Short mmCIF file of C-alpha atoms in Angstrom, two decimals:
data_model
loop_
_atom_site.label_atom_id
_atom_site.label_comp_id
_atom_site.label_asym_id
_atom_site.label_seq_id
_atom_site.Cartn_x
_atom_site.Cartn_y
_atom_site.Cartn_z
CA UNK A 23 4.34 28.86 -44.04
CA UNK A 24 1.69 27.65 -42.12
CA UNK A 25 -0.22 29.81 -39.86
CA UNK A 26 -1.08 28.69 -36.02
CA UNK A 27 -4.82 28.77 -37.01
CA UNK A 28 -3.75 25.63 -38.48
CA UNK A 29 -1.61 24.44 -36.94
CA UNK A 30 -2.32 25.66 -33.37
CA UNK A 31 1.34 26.24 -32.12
CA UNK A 32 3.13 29.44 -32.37
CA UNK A 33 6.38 28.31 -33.95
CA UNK A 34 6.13 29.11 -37.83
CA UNK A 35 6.40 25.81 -40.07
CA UNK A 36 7.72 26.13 -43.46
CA UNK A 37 6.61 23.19 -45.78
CA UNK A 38 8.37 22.61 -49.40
CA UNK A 39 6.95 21.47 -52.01
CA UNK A 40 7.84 18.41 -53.95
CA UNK A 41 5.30 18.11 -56.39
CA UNK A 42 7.23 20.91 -57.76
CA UNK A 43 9.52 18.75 -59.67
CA UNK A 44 9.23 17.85 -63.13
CA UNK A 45 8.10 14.50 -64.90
CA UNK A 46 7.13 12.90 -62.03
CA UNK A 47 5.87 15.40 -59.56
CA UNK A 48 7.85 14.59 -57.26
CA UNK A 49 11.32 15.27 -55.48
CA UNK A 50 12.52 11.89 -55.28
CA UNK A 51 13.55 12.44 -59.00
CA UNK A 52 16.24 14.30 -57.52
CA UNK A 53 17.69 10.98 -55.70
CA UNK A 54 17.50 9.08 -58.71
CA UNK A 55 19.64 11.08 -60.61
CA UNK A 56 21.69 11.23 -57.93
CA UNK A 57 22.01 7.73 -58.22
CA UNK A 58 22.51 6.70 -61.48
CA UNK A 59 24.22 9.55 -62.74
CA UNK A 60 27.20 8.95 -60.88
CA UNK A 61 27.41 5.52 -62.14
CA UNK A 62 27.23 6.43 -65.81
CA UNK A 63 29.99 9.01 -65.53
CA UNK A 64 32.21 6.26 -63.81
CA UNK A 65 31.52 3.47 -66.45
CA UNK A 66 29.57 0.87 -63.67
CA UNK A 67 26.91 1.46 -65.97
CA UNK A 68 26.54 1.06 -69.11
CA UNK A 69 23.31 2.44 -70.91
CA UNK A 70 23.49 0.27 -73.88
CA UNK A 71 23.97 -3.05 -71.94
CA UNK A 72 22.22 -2.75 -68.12
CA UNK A 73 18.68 -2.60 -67.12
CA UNK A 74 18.57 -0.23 -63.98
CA UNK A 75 16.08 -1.60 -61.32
CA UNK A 76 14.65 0.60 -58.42
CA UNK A 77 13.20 -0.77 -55.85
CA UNK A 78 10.81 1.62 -54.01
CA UNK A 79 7.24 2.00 -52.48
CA UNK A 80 6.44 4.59 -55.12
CA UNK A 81 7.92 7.90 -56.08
CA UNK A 82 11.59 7.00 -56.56
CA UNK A 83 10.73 4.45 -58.78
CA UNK A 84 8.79 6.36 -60.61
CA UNK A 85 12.14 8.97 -60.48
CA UNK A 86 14.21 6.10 -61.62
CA UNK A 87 11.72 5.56 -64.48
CA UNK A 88 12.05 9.49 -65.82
CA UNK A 89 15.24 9.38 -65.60
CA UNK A 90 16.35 6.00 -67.51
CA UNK A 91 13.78 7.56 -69.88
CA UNK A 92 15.41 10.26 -70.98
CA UNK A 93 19.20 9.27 -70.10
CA UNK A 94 18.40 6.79 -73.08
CA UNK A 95 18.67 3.62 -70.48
CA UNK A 96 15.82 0.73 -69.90
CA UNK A 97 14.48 1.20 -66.44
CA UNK A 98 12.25 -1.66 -63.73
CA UNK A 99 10.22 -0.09 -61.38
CA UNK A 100 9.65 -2.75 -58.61
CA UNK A 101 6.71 -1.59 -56.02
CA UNK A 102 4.44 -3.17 -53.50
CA UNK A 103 1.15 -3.91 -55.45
CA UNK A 104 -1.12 -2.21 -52.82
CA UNK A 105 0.85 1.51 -53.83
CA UNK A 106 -1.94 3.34 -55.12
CA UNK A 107 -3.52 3.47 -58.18
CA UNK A 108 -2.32 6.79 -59.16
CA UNK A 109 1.21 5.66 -59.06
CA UNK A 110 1.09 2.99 -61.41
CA UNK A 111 -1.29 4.43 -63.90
CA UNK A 112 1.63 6.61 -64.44
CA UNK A 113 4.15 4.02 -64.86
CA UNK A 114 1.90 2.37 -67.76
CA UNK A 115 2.25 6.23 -68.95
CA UNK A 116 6.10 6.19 -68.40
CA UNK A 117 7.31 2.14 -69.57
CA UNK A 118 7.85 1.41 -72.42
CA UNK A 119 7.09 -2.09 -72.18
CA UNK A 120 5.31 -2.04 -68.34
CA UNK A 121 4.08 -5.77 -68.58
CA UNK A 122 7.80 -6.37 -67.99
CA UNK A 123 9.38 -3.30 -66.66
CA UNK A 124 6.98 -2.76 -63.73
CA UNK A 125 7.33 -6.11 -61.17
CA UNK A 126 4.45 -5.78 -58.35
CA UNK A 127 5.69 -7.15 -55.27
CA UNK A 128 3.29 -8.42 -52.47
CA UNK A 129 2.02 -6.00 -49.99
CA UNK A 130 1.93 -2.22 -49.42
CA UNK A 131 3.80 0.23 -47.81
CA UNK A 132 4.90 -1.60 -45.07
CA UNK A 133 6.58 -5.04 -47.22
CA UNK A 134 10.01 -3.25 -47.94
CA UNK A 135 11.35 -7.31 -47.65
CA UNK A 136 9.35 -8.49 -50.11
CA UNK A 137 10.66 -5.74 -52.94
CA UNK A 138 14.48 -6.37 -51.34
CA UNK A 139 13.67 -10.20 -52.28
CA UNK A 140 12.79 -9.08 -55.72
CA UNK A 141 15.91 -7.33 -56.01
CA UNK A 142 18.26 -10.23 -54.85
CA UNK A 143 16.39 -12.50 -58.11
CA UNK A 144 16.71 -10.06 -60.54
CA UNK A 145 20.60 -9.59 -59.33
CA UNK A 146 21.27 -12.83 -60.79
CA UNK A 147 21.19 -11.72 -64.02
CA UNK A 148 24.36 -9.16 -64.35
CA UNK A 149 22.40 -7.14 -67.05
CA UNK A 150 20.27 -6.22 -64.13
CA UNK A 151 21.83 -3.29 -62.03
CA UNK A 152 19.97 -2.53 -59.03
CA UNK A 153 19.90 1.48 -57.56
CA UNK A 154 18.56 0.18 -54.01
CA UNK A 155 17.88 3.73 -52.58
CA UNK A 156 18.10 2.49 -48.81
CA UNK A 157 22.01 1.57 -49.68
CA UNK A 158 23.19 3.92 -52.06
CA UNK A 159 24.94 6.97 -50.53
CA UNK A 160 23.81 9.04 -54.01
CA UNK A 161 20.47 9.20 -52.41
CA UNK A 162 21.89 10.45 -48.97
CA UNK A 163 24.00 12.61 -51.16
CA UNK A 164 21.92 14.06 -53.54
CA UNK A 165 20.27 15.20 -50.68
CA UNK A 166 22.90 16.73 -48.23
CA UNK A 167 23.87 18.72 -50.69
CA UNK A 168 20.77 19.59 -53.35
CA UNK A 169 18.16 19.29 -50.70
CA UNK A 170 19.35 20.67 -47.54
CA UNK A 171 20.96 23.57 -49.38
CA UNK A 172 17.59 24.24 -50.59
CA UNK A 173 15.82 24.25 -47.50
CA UNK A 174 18.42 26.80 -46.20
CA UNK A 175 17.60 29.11 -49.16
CA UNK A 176 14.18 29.01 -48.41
CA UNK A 177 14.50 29.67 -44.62
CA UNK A 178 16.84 32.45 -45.30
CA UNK A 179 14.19 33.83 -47.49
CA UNK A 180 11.86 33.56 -44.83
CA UNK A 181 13.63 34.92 -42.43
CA UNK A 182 14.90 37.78 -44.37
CA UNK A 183 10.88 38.43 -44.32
CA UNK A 184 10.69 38.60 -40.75
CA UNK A 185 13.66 40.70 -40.48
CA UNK A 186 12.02 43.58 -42.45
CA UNK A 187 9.90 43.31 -39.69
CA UNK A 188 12.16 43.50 -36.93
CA UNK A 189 12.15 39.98 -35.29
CA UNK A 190 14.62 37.18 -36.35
CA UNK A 191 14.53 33.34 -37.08
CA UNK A 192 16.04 30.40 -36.07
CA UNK A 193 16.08 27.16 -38.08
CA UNK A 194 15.31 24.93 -34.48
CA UNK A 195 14.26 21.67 -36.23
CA UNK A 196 13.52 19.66 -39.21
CA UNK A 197 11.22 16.92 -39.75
CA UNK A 198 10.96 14.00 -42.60
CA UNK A 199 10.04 10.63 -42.65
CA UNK A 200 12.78 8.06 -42.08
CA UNK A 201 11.81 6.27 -45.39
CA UNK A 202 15.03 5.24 -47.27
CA UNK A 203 16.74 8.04 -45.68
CA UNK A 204 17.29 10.00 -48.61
CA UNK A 205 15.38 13.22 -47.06
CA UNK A 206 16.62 13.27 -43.97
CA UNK A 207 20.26 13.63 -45.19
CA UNK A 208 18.68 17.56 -45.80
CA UNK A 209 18.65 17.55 -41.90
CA UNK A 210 22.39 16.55 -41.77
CA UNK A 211 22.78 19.74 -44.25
CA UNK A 212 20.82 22.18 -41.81
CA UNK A 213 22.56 20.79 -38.85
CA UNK A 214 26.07 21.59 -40.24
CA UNK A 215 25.35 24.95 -41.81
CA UNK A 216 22.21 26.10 -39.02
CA UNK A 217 22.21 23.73 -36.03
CA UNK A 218 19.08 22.71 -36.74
CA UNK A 219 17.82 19.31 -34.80
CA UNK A 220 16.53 16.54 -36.71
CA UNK A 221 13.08 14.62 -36.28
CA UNK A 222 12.66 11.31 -37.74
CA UNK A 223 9.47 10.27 -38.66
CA UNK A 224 7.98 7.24 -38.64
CA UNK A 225 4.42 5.91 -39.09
CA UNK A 226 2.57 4.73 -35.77
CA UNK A 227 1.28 1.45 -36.84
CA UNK A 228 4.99 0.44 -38.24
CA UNK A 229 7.65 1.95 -35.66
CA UNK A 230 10.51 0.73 -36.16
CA UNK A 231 12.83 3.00 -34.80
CA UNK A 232 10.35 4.08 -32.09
CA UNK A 233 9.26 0.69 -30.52
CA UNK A 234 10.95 -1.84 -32.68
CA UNK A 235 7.24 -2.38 -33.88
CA UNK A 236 6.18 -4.06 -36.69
CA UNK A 237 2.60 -4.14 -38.13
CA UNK A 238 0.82 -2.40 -41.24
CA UNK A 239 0.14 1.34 -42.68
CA UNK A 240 -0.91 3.52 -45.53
CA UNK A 241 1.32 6.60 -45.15
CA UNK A 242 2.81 5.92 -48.81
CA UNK A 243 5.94 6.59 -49.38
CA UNK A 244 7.83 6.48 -46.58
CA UNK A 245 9.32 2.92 -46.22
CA UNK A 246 9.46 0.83 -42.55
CA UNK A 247 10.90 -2.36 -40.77
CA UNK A 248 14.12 -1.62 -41.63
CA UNK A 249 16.74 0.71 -40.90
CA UNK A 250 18.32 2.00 -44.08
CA UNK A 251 22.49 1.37 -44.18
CA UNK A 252 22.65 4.99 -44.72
CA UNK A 253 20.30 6.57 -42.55
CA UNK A 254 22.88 8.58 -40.58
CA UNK A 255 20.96 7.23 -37.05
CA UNK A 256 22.93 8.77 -34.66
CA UNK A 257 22.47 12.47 -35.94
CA UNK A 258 18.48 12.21 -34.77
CA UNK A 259 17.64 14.42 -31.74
CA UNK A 260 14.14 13.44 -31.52
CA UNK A 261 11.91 10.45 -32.97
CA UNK A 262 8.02 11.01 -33.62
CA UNK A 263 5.50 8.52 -34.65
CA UNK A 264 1.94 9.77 -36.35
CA UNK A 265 -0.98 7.47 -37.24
CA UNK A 266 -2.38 6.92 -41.07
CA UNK A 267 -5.32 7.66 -39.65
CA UNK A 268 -4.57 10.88 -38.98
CA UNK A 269 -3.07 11.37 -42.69
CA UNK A 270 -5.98 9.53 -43.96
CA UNK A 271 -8.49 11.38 -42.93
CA UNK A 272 -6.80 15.24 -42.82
CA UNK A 273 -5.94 14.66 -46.78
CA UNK A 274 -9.94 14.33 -47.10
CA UNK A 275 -10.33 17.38 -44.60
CA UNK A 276 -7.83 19.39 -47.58
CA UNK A 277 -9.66 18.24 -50.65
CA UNK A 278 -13.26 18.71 -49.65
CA UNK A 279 -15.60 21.40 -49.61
CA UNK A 280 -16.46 20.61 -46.77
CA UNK A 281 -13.26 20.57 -45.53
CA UNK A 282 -12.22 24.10 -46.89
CA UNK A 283 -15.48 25.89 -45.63
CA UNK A 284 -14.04 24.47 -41.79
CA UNK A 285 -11.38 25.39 -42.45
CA UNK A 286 -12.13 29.20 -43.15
CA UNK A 287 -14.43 28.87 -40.25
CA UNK A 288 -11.56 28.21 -38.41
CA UNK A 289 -9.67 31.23 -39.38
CA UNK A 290 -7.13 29.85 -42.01
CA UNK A 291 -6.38 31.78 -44.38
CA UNK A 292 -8.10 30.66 -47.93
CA UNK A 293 -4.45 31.32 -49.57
CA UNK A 294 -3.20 29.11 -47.57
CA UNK A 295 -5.92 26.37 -47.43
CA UNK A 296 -5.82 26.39 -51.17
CA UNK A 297 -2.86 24.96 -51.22
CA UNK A 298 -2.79 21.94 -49.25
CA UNK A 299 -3.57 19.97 -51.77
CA UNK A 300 -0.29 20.00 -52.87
CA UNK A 301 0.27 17.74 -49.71
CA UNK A 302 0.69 13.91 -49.91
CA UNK A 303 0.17 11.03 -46.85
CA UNK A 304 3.98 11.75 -46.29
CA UNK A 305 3.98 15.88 -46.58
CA UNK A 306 1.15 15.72 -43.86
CA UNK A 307 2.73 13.39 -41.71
CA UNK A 308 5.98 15.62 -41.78
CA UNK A 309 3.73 18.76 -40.81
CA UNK A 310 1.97 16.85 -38.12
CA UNK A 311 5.28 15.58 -36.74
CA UNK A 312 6.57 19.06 -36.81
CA UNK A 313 3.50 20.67 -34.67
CA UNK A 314 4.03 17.70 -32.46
CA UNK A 315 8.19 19.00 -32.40
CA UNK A 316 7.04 22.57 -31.27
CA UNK A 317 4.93 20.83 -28.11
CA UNK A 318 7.43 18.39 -27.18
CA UNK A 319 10.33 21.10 -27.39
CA UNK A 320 7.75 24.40 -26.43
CA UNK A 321 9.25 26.01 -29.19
CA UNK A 322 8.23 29.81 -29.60
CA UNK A 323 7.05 31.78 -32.48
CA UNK A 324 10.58 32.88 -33.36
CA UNK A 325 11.51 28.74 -33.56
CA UNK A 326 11.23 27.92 -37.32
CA UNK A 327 10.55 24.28 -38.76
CA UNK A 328 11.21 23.10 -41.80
CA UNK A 329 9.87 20.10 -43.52
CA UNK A 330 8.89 19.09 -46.88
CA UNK A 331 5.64 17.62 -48.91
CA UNK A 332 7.22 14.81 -51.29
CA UNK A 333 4.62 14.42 -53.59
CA UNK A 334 0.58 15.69 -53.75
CA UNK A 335 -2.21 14.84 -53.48
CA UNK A 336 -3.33 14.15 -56.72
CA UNK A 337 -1.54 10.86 -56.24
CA UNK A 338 -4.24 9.41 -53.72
CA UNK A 339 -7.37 10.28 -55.48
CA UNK A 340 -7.87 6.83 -55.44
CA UNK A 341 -7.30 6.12 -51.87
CA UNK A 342 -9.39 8.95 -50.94
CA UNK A 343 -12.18 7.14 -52.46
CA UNK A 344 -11.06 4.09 -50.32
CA UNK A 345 -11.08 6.28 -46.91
CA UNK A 346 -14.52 7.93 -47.59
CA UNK A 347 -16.51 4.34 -47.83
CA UNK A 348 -14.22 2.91 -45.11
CA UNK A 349 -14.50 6.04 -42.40
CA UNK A 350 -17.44 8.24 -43.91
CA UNK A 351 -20.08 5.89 -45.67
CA UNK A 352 -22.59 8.23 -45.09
CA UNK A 353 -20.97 11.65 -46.90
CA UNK A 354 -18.23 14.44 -45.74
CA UNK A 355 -20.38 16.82 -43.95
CA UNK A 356 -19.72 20.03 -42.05
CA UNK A 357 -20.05 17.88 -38.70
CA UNK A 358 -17.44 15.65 -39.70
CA UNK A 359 -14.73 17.88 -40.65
CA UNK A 360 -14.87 19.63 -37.38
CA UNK A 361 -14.32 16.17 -36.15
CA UNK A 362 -11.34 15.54 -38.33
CA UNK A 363 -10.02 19.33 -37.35
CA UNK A 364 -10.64 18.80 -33.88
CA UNK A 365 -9.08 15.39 -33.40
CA UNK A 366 -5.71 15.28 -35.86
CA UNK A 367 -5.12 18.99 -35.39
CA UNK A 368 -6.41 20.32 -32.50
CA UNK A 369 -5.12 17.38 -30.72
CA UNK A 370 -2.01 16.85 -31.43
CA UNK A 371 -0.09 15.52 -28.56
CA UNK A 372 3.36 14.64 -27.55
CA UNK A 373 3.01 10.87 -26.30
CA UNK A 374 4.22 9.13 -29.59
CA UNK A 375 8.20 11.45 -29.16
CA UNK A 376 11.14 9.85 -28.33
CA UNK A 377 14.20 12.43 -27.70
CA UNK A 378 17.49 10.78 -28.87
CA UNK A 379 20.32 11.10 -26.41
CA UNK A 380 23.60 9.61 -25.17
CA UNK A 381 22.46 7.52 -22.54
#
């Protein structure tokens, strides 16, 4: 839960972690089971014959990888080539033959196209059976009903915590990048069984949903210039859009010493700044996007938020090292992570927040 010394609002935001999961540290394991499961039980796929291909910007390829691996199957991981190191040093771990199982497309996180044109060549082949994640309702799926029941547990938990102490909880919102919309189907989950509102997330330089924008960005993971087919659109109450640089630089802010002596200076708690590592680009967009939520909404201290890290950040170690020579050439001081503190956390503003409606 993290505390308003952090995060500077009053409402108490709940973050999940992903890295959690096994084999790939990650949750999107989770939607590619529920993808290709399904399809094995059903006979549309048949281990012994087709090569499943996932297309992805990173983690649920690498999910799709783990688990062809050990349902016995031969799995392609097709990702943008400018996906960070991290991610396909473990693929190399993970293929068995990677020189041919792991196609780089052009691009980064923002050239979903360019993997989608990947998939439509390799679809000539009918050994090749590709688990798109932005069109298969197992992902949406998996998630509704795996995800979002899991989030519930956990608020329950917390509030159950709170009750002990005499106040009470309610689940007001939920935020996740839009991605492949896999995530946010845990939002459709909490809606049903809480009421919870949803927040799609998007990243500033790329917002689709949020300006019909199209440009570049290097919050991994989360997919843009598209709207998934089964991103459930109409079900948002309230669109945000938060800069990589703000992701950028707070992931160097939460792996630093420097970073974790402002941060006690500050008044954060060193249990909880201890674990922020265990958030990605994505997990601290989501919490950013959720402070932003409790502004836009005023949202009280009895007004939980939910949201979840994907991954950690033991996947960017690279990029770090790409962020520190292109924002802080001369070292990570004390000076500049006040700076960072100051301007992606103490600022946090409401300008970038669309509220979905009916008219």
């Amino acid at each position: 839960v993290l505390p308003s010394s952090l995060t500077g609002v009053a409402s108490p935001i709940i973050v999940v972690f992903g890295d959690r999961f096994p084999m790939i540290t990650a949750h999107k394991v989770l939607a590619a089971y529920a993808c290709l499961a399904p399809r094995v039980v059903t006979g549309q796929f048949d281990p012994t014959h087709h090569r499943a291909i996932w297309p992805s910007t990173g983690n649920y390829a690498r999910g799709g990888i783990a688990i062809s691996r050990i349902m016995a199957s031969r799995g392609v991981a097709i990702l943008p080539e400018g996906m960070s190191q991290e991610r396909f040093d473990w693929l190399d771990r993970w293929c068995a033959n990677p020189a041919e199982d792991v196609i780089r497309t052009h691009g980064t996180e923002s050239n979903v196209k360019e993997i989608y044109d990947a998939c439509n060549e390799l679809r000539l082949d009918p050994g090749n059976f590709v688990l798109n994640q932005f069109s298969e309702f197992g992902n949406h799926l998996g998630h509704y009903r795996v995800t979002g029941r899991a989030f519930g547990h956990v608020f329950d938990t917390v509030r159950d915590q709170f009750r002990r102490q005499g106040r009470d909880l309610n689940l007001a919102a939920f935020t996740s990048a839009t991605g492949s919309a896999g995530t946010i189907a845990a939002g459709d989950r909490l809606k049903d069984d809480y009421g919870t509102k949803i927040v799609a997330v998007e990243a500033l330089e790329c917002p689709t949903m949020l300006e019909n924008g199209f440009g570049e960005h290097n919050i991994q993971g989360i997919g843009d210039k598209h709207i998934p087919l089964i991103h459930n659109v109409t079900n948002a109450d309230l669109i945000i859009g938060i800069s990589d640089r703000s992701t950028d630089e707070l992931d160097v802010l939460f792996n630093t010493p420097a970073g974790m002596r402002l941060l006690e200076q500050r008044g954060v708690d060193p249990a909880v700044a201890s674990v922020l590592t265990y958030m990605g680009y994505s997990s601290i967009c989501n919490a950013l996007a959720a402070i932003t939520t409790a502004k836009t909404w005023g949202l009280g201290p009895d007004d939980v938020i939910v949201s979840v890290a994907t991954d950690g950040s033991e996947m960017y170690n690279s990029e770090r090292e790409k962020v520190m020579t292109r924002h802080f050439s001369g070292g990570f001081d004390d000076r500049e992570a006040a700076a960072v503190f100051d301007t992606h956390l103490g600022e946090v503003g409401t300008t970038h927040a669309i509220e979905m409606d009916l008219a």
